[in-house]
Coordinates of N, CA and C in Angstrom, one line a residue:
M1 N 95.8 140.9 114.9 CA 96.5 139.8 114.4 C 96.6 138.7 115.5
N2 N 96.3 137.5 115.1 CA 96.4 136.4 116.1 C 97.7 135.8 116.2
K3 N 97.9 134.9 117.1 CA 99.1 134.2 117.4 C 99.6 133.4 116.2
I4 N 98.7 132.7 115.5 CA 99.1 131.9 114.3 C 99.6 132.8 113.2
E5 N 98.9 133.9 113.0 CA 99.3 134.9 111.9 C 100.7 135.4 112.2
N6 N 101.0 135.8 113.5 CA 102.3 136.3 113.9 C 103.4 135.3 113.7
A7 N 103.1 134.0 114.0 CA 104.0 132.9 113.8 C 104.4 132.8 112.3
V8 N 103.3 132.8 111.5 CA 103.6 132.7 110.0 C 104.4 133.9 109.5
I9 N 104.0 135.1 109.9 CA 104.8 136.2 109.5 C 106.3 136.1 109.9
N10 N 106.5 135.8 111.1 CA 107.9 135.6 111.6 C 108.6 134.5 110.9
D11 N 107.9 133.4 110.5 CA 108.5 132.3 109.8 C 108.9 132.7 108.4
I12 N 108.0 133.5 107.7 CA 108.3 133.9 106.4 C 109.5 134.9 106.4
K13 N 109.5 135.8 107.4 CA 110.6 136.8 107.5 C 111.9 136.1 107.8
G14 N 111.9 135.0 108.6 CA 113.1 134.2 108.8 C 113.6 133.5 107.6
W15 N 112.7 133.0 106.8 CA 113.0 132.3 105.5 C 113.6 133.4 104.6
S16 N 113.0 134.5 104.5 CA 113.6 135.6 103.7 C 115.0 136.0 104.1
K17 N 115.2 136.2 105.4 CA 116.5 136.6 105.9 C 117.6 135.6 105.7
E18 N 117.2 134.3 106.0 CA 118.2 133.2 106.0 C 118.4 132.5 104.6
V19 N 117.4 132.7 103.7 CA 117.5 132.0 102.4 C 117.6 133.0 101.2
L20 N 116.6 134.0 101.2 CA 116.5 134.8 100.1 C 117.4 136.0 100.0
E21 N 117.7 136.6 101.2 CA 118.4 137.9 101.3 C 119.9 137.8 101.4
I22 N 120.5 136.6 101.4 CA 121.9 136.5 101.6 C 122.6 136.1 100.3
P23 N 123.9 136.5 100.1 CA 124.6 136.1 98.9 C 124.6 134.6 98.7
N24 N 124.4 134.2 97.5 CA 124.2 132.7 97.3 C 125.3 132.2 96.3
S25 N 126.0 131.3 96.7 CA 127.1 130.8 95.9 C 126.6 130.1 94.6
H26 N 125.4 129.6 94.6 CA 124.8 129.0 93.4 C 124.3 130.1 92.4
L27 N 124.3 131.3 92.8 CA 123.9 132.5 91.9 C 125.0 133.5 91.8
S28 N 126.3 133.0 91.7 CA 127.5 133.8 91.6 C 127.5 134.9 92.6
G29 N 127.1 134.6 93.8 CA 127.2 135.5 94.9 C 126.0 136.5 95.0
L30 N 125.1 136.4 94.1 CA 123.9 137.3 94.1 C 122.9 136.6 95.1
K31 N 121.9 137.4 95.6 CA 120.9 136.9 96.5 C 119.8 136.2 95.7
A32 N 119.2 135.2 96.4 CA 118.2 134.4 95.7 C 117.0 135.3 95.3
C33 N 116.7 136.3 96.1 CA 115.8 137.4 95.8 C 116.4 138.7 96.1
P34 N 117.0 139.4 95.1 CA 117.6 140.7 95.3 C 116.7 141.8 95.8
Y35 N 115.4 141.6 95.8 CA 114.5 142.7 96.2 C 113.9 142.4 97.5
A36 N 114.0 141.3 98.1 CA 113.3 140.9 99.3 C 113.7 141.8 100.5
E37 N 115.0 142.0 100.8 CA 115.4 142.8 101.9 C 114.8 144.2 101.9
T38 N 114.9 144.9 100.8 CA 114.4 146.2 100.6 C 112.9 146.3 100.8
A39 N 112.2 145.3 100.2 CA 110.7 145.2 100.3 C 110.3 145.1 101.8
W40 N 110.9 144.2 102.5 CA 110.6 144.1 103.9 C 110.9 145.4 104.7
R41 N 112.1 145.9 104.5 CA 112.5 147.1 105.2 C 111.6 148.3 104.9
D42 N 111.2 148.4 103.7 CA 110.3 149.6 103.3 C 108.8 149.3 103.5
N43 N 108.5 148.2 104.2 CA 107.1 147.8 104.5 C 106.3 147.7 103.2
K44 N 106.8 147.1 102.2 CA 106.2 146.9 100.9 C 105.6 145.5 100.8
V45 N 105.6 144.7 101.9 CA 105.1 143.3 101.9 C 104.0 143.2 103.0
D46 N 102.9 142.6 102.6 CA 101.8 142.3 103.5 C 101.7 140.8 103.6
V47 N 101.5 140.2 104.7 CA 101.2 138.8 104.8 C 99.8 138.6 105.4
L48 N 99.0 137.9 104.6 CA 97.6 137.7 105.0 C 97.4 136.2 105.1
T49 N 96.5 135.7 106.0 CA 96.2 134.3 106.1 C 94.7 134.1 105.7
G50 N 94.4 132.9 105.3 CA 93.1 132.6 104.9 C 92.9 131.1 104.9
V51 N 91.7 130.7 104.5 CA 91.3 129.3 104.6 C 91.0 128.7 103.2
N52 N 90.4 129.5 102.3 CA 89.9 128.9 101.0 C 90.1 129.9 99.9
I53 N 89.7 129.5 98.7 CA 89.9 130.3 97.5 C 89.2 131.7 97.6
D54 N 88.0 131.7 98.3 CA 87.3 133.0 98.5 C 88.2 134.0 99.3
D55 N 88.9 133.5 100.3 CA 89.9 134.3 101.1 C 91.0 134.8 100.2
L56 N 91.5 133.9 99.3 CA 92.6 134.3 98.4 C 92.1 135.4 97.5
K57 N 90.9 135.2 96.9 CA 90.3 136.2 96.0 C 90.2 137.6 96.7
S58 N 89.8 137.6 98.0 CA 89.7 138.8 98.8 C 91.1 139.5 98.9
A59 N 92.1 138.6 99.1 CA 93.5 139.1 99.2 C 93.9 139.7 97.9
I60 N 93.6 139.1 96.8 CA 93.9 139.6 95.5 C 93.2 140.9 95.2
C61 N 92.0 141.0 95.6 CA 91.2 142.3 95.4 C 91.8 143.4 96.3
S62 N 92.4 143.1 97.4 CA 93.0 144.1 98.3 C 94.3 144.6 97.8
F63 N 95.0 143.9 96.9 CA 96.3 144.2 96.5 C 96.3 145.6 95.7
N64 N 97.2 146.5 96.2 CA 97.4 147.8 95.5 C 98.9 147.9 95.2
P65 N 99.3 147.7 94.0 CA 100.7 147.8 93.7 C 101.3 149.2 93.8
A66 N 100.5 150.2 94.0 CA 101.0 151.5 94.2 C 101.5 151.6 95.7
K67 N 101.0 150.8 96.6 CA 101.3 150.8 98.0 C 102.2 149.7 98.4
K68 N 102.1 148.5 97.8 CA 102.8 147.3 98.2 C 103.5 146.7 97.0
D69 N 104.6 146.0 97.2 CA 105.2 145.2 96.2 C 104.6 143.8 96.1
M70 N 104.1 143.3 97.2 CA 103.4 142.0 97.2 C 102.6 141.8 98.4
I71 N 101.7 140.9 98.2 CA 101.0 140.3 99.3 C 101.4 138.8 99.3
I72 N 101.8 138.3 100.5 CA 102.0 136.9 100.6 C 100.8 136.3 101.3
W73 N 99.9 135.6 100.6 CA 98.7 135.0 101.2 C 99.1 133.6 101.6
T74 N 98.7 133.2 102.8 CA 99.0 131.9 103.4 C 97.8 131.2 103.8
T75 N 97.9 129.9 103.8 CA 96.8 129.0 104.3 C 97.4 127.7 104.8
F76 N 96.8 127.1 105.8 CA 97.1 125.8 106.2 C 96.2 124.7 105.5
N77 N 95.4 125.2 104.6 CA 94.5 124.3 103.8 C 95.4 123.8 102.7
L78 N 96.0 122.7 102.9 CA 97.1 122.2 101.9 C 96.5 121.7 100.6
K79 N 95.3 121.2 100.6 CA 94.8 120.5 99.4 C 96.0 119.9 98.7
S80 N 95.8 119.4 97.5 CA 97.0 118.9 96.8 C 97.6 120.0 96.0
Y81 N 98.9 119.8 95.8 CA 99.6 120.8 95.0 C 98.9 121.0 93.6
D82 N 98.5 119.9 93.0 CA 97.9 120.0 91.7 C 96.6 120.9 91.7
V83 N 95.8 120.8 92.7 CA 94.6 121.6 92.8 C 95.0 123.1 92.8
W84 N 95.9 123.4 93.7 CA 96.3 124.8 93.8 C 97.0 125.3 92.5
D85 N 97.9 124.5 92.0 CA 98.6 124.8 90.7 C 97.6 125.0 89.6
R86 N 96.7 124.2 89.4 CA 95.7 124.4 88.3 C 94.9 125.7 88.5
W87 N 94.5 125.9 89.7 CA 93.7 127.2 89.9 C 94.5 128.4 89.6
I88 N 95.7 128.4 90.2 CA 96.6 129.6 90.0 C 97.0 129.8 88.5
T89 N 97.4 128.7 87.8 CA 97.7 128.8 86.4 C 96.6 129.3 85.6
K90 N 95.4 128.8 85.9 CA 94.2 129.3 85.2 C 93.9 130.8 85.5
W91 N 94.0 131.1 86.8 CA 93.8 132.5 87.2 C 94.8 133.4 86.5
N92 N 96.1 133.0 86.5 CA 97.1 133.9 85.8 C 96.9 134.1 84.4
K93 N 96.4 133.1 83.7 CA 96.1 133.2 82.2 C 95.0 134.2 82.0
K94 N 94.0 134.0 82.9 CA 92.7 134.8 82.7 C 93.0 136.3 83.1
N95 N 93.9 136.6 84.1 CA 94.0 137.9 84.7 C 95.3 138.6 84.3
A96 N 96.1 138.1 83.4 CA 97.3 138.8 83.1 C 97.0 140.3 82.6
K97 N 96.0 140.5 81.9 CA 95.6 141.8 81.4 C 95.3 142.8 82.6
N98 N 95.1 142.3 83.8 CA 94.8 143.1 84.9 C 96.1 143.4 85.7
D99 N 97.3 143.1 85.1 CA 98.6 143.3 85.7 C 98.7 142.7 87.1
L100 N 98.2 141.5 87.3 CA 98.4 140.7 88.5 C 99.0 139.4 88.2
H101 N 99.8 138.9 89.1 CA 100.4 137.6 88.9 C 100.5 136.9 90.2
L102 N 100.2 135.6 90.3 CA 100.2 134.8 91.5 C 101.3 133.7 91.3
M103 N 102.1 133.5 92.4 CA 103.1 132.5 92.3 C 102.9 131.6 93.6
L104 N 102.9 130.3 93.3 CA 102.6 129.3 94.4 C 103.8 128.7 95.0
F105 N 103.8 128.6 96.3 CA 104.8 127.8 97.0 C 104.0 126.8 97.9
H106 N 104.2 125.5 97.6 CA 103.4 124.5 98.3 C 104.4 123.5 98.9
P107 N 104.1 123.0 100.1 CA 105.1 122.1 100.8 C 105.2 120.7 100.1
D108 N 104.2 120.4 99.3 CA 104.2 119.1 98.5 C 105.0 119.2 97.2
Y109 N 105.5 120.4 96.9 CA 106.3 120.7 95.7 C 107.5 121.5 96.2
P110 N 108.4 120.8 96.9 CA 109.6 121.5 97.3 C 110.6 121.8 96.1
P111 N 111.5 122.7 96.4 CA 112.5 123.0 95.3 C 113.1 121.7 94.7
E112 N 113.4 121.7 93.5 CA 113.9 120.5 92.8 C 115.3 120.7 92.4
E113 N 115.8 119.6 91.7 CA 117.2 119.7 91.2 C 117.3 120.9 90.3
G114 N 118.4 121.6 90.5 CA 118.6 122.8 89.7 C 118.2 124.1 90.5
E115 N 117.5 123.9 91.6 CA 117.1 125.0 92.5 C 117.9 125.0 93.8
D116 N 119.2 124.6 93.6 CA 120.1 124.6 94.8 C 120.2 125.9 95.5
Y117 N 120.0 127.0 94.8 CA 120.0 128.3 95.5 C 118.9 128.4 96.5
L118 N 117.9 127.5 96.5 CA 116.9 127.5 97.5 C 117.1 126.4 98.5
L119 N 117.8 125.4 98.1 CA 118.0 124.2 99.0 C 119.2 124.2 99.9
D120 N 120.3 124.9 99.5 CA 121.5 124.8 100.2 C 121.6 125.8 101.3
N121 N 120.9 125.5 102.4 CA 120.8 126.4 103.6 C 120.4 125.6 104.8
N122 N 120.5 126.1 105.9 CA 120.1 125.5 107.2 C 118.8 125.9 107.8
W123 N 118.1 126.7 107.0 CA 116.8 127.2 107.6 C 115.8 126.1 107.8
Q124 N 115.1 126.2 108.9 CA 114.0 125.2 109.2 C 112.8 126.1 109.6
S125 N 111.6 125.7 109.0 CA 110.4 126.4 109.4 C 110.0 126.1 110.8
S126 N 109.5 127.0 111.5 CA 109.0 126.8 112.9 C 107.5 126.6 113.0
V127 N 106.9 126.5 111.9 CA 105.4 126.5 111.8 C 105.0 125.2 111.0
D128 N 103.8 124.7 111.3 CA 103.3 123.5 110.5 C 103.3 124.0 109.0
D129 N 103.3 123.0 108.1 CA 103.3 123.3 106.7 C 102.2 124.2 106.3
Y130 N 102.5 125.1 105.4 CA 101.4 126.0 104.9 C 101.8 126.3 103.4
V131 N 100.7 126.8 102.7 CA 100.8 127.2 101.3 C 101.1 128.7 101.3
M132 N 101.9 129.2 100.4 CA 102.1 130.6 100.2 C 101.7 130.9 98.8
V133 N 101.0 132.0 98.6 CA 100.7 132.5 97.2 C 101.2 134.0 97.2
F134 N 102.2 134.2 96.3 CA 102.7 135.6 96.2 C 101.8 136.3 95.2
I135 N 101.3 137.5 95.6 CA 100.4 138.3 94.7 C 101.3 139.5 94.4
Q136 N 101.5 139.7 93.0 CA 102.4 140.8 92.6 C 101.9 141.4 91.3
S137 N 102.5 142.5 91.0 CA 102.2 143.2 89.7 C 103.0 142.4 88.6
L138 N 102.3 142.0 87.6 CA 103.0 141.2 86.5 C 104.0 142.1 85.8
K139 N 103.6 143.4 85.5 CA 104.6 144.3 84.9 C 105.8 144.6 85.7
A140 N 105.6 144.7 87.0 CA 106.8 145.0 87.9 C 107.7 143.7 88.0
L141 N 107.1 142.6 88.0 CA 107.9 141.3 88.0 C 108.7 141.2 86.7
N142 N 108.1 141.5 85.6 CA 108.8 141.3 84.3 C 109.9 142.4 84.2
K143 N 109.6 143.6 84.6 CA 110.6 144.7 84.6 C 111.8 144.3 85.5
A144 N 111.5 143.8 86.6 CA 112.6 143.3 87.5 C 113.4 142.2 86.9
S145 N 112.7 141.2 86.3 CA 113.4 140.1 85.7 C 114.3 140.5 84.5
V146 N 113.9 141.5 83.7 CA 114.7 142.0 82.6 C 116.0 142.7 83.2
A147 N 115.8 143.4 84.3 CA 117.0 144.0 85.0 C 117.9 143.0 85.5
L148 N 117.4 141.9 86.1 CA 118.2 140.8 86.6 C 118.9 140.1 85.5
E149 N 118.2 139.9 84.4 CA 118.8 139.2 83.3 C 120.0 140.0 82.8
G150 N 119.9 141.3 82.8 CA 120.9 142.2 82.3 C 122.2 142.1 83.1
V151 N 122.1 141.7 84.4 CA 123.3 141.6 85.2 C 123.8 140.1 85.4
G152 N 123.2 139.2 84.5 CA 123.6 137.8 84.5 C 123.0 137.0 85.6
Y153 N 122.0 137.4 86.3 CA 121.4 136.7 87.4 C 120.9 135.3 87.0
Y154 N 120.4 135.1 85.8 CA 119.8 133.9 85.4 C 120.8 132.9 84.7
R155 N 122.0 133.3 84.6 CA 123.0 132.5 83.9 C 123.1 131.0 84.5
K156 N 123.0 130.9 85.8 CA 123.2 129.6 86.4 C 121.8 128.9 86.6
F157 N 120.8 129.5 86.1 CA 119.5 128.8 86.3 C 119.3 127.7 85.2
P158 N 118.8 126.5 85.6 CA 118.5 125.6 84.5 C 117.4 126.1 83.6
T159 N 117.5 125.7 82.3 CA 116.6 126.2 81.3 C 115.2 126.1 81.7
H160 N 114.7 125.0 82.2 CA 113.3 124.8 82.5 C 112.8 125.7 83.6
I161 N 113.7 126.1 84.5 CA 113.3 127.0 85.6 C 113.2 128.4 85.0
F162 N 114.2 128.8 84.2 CA 114.1 130.1 83.6 C 112.8 130.2 82.7
E163 N 112.5 129.2 82.0 CA 111.3 129.1 81.2 C 110.1 129.3 82.0
T164 N 109.9 128.6 83.1 CA 108.7 128.7 83.9 C 108.6 129.9 84.8
L165 N 109.8 130.4 85.3 CA 109.8 131.5 86.2 C 109.7 132.8 85.5
V166 N 110.4 132.9 84.4 CA 110.6 134.2 83.7 C 109.9 134.3 82.4
L167 N 110.2 133.4 81.5 CA 109.6 133.6 80.1 C 108.1 133.4 80.1
E168 N 107.6 132.5 80.9 CA 106.2 132.2 80.9 C 105.4 133.5 81.4
R169 N 106.0 134.2 82.4 CA 105.4 135.5 82.8 C 105.4 136.5 81.7
R170 N 106.5 136.6 81.0 CA 106.6 137.6 79.9 C 105.6 137.3 78.8
R171 N 105.4 136.0 78.5 CA 104.4 135.7 77.5 C 103.0 136.1 78.0
L172 N 102.7 135.9 79.3 CA 101.4 136.3 79.8 C 101.2 137.8 79.7
E173 N 102.2 138.6 80.0 CA 102.0 140.0 79.9 C 101.8 140.4 78.4
N174 N 102.4 139.7 77.5 CA 102.3 140.0 76.1 C 101.1 139.4 75.4
G175 N 100.2 138.7 76.2 CA 99.0 138.2 75.7 C 99.1 136.8 75.0
Y176 N 100.2 136.1 75.4 CA 100.4 134.7 74.8 C 100.2 133.7 75.8
G177 N 99.2 133.8 76.7 CA 99.0 132.9 77.8 C 98.6 131.5 77.4

């Protein structure tokens, strides 16, 4: 692992600890990601870096949901948000039957209004801007979202965010991409 990869891994772990893993007042005291802390602790997350779509495809092929909860693939190849979003949306629709799902985080598309649970913090990245693509099992994501919905996790989410984060994934799994 090189110096840049280590810096990115430490940056992502810092974001997770300081933003995702702490009780969040915007989510009735629940964590922004109730599963992150356990996944890191149990070594269920891999962080890989790459340059282009071929590197992302290799990371996708290496994902084994029996061993890991997710791969976070990163790149400094920022391209435009729209380019990445189109590719990932198309890939998700085409590959839902393979029980894989990609979620994009791009610096040109920061959290928006209604996503205060991600904005209301003091965390600052220590690395130049980079793209993150979360590679996960679609079935596991949907199962987790049903459990979270049952405890009221999504009550404070704006409708459009719940629609795009949760319901869209459920439709993909059910073949309505």
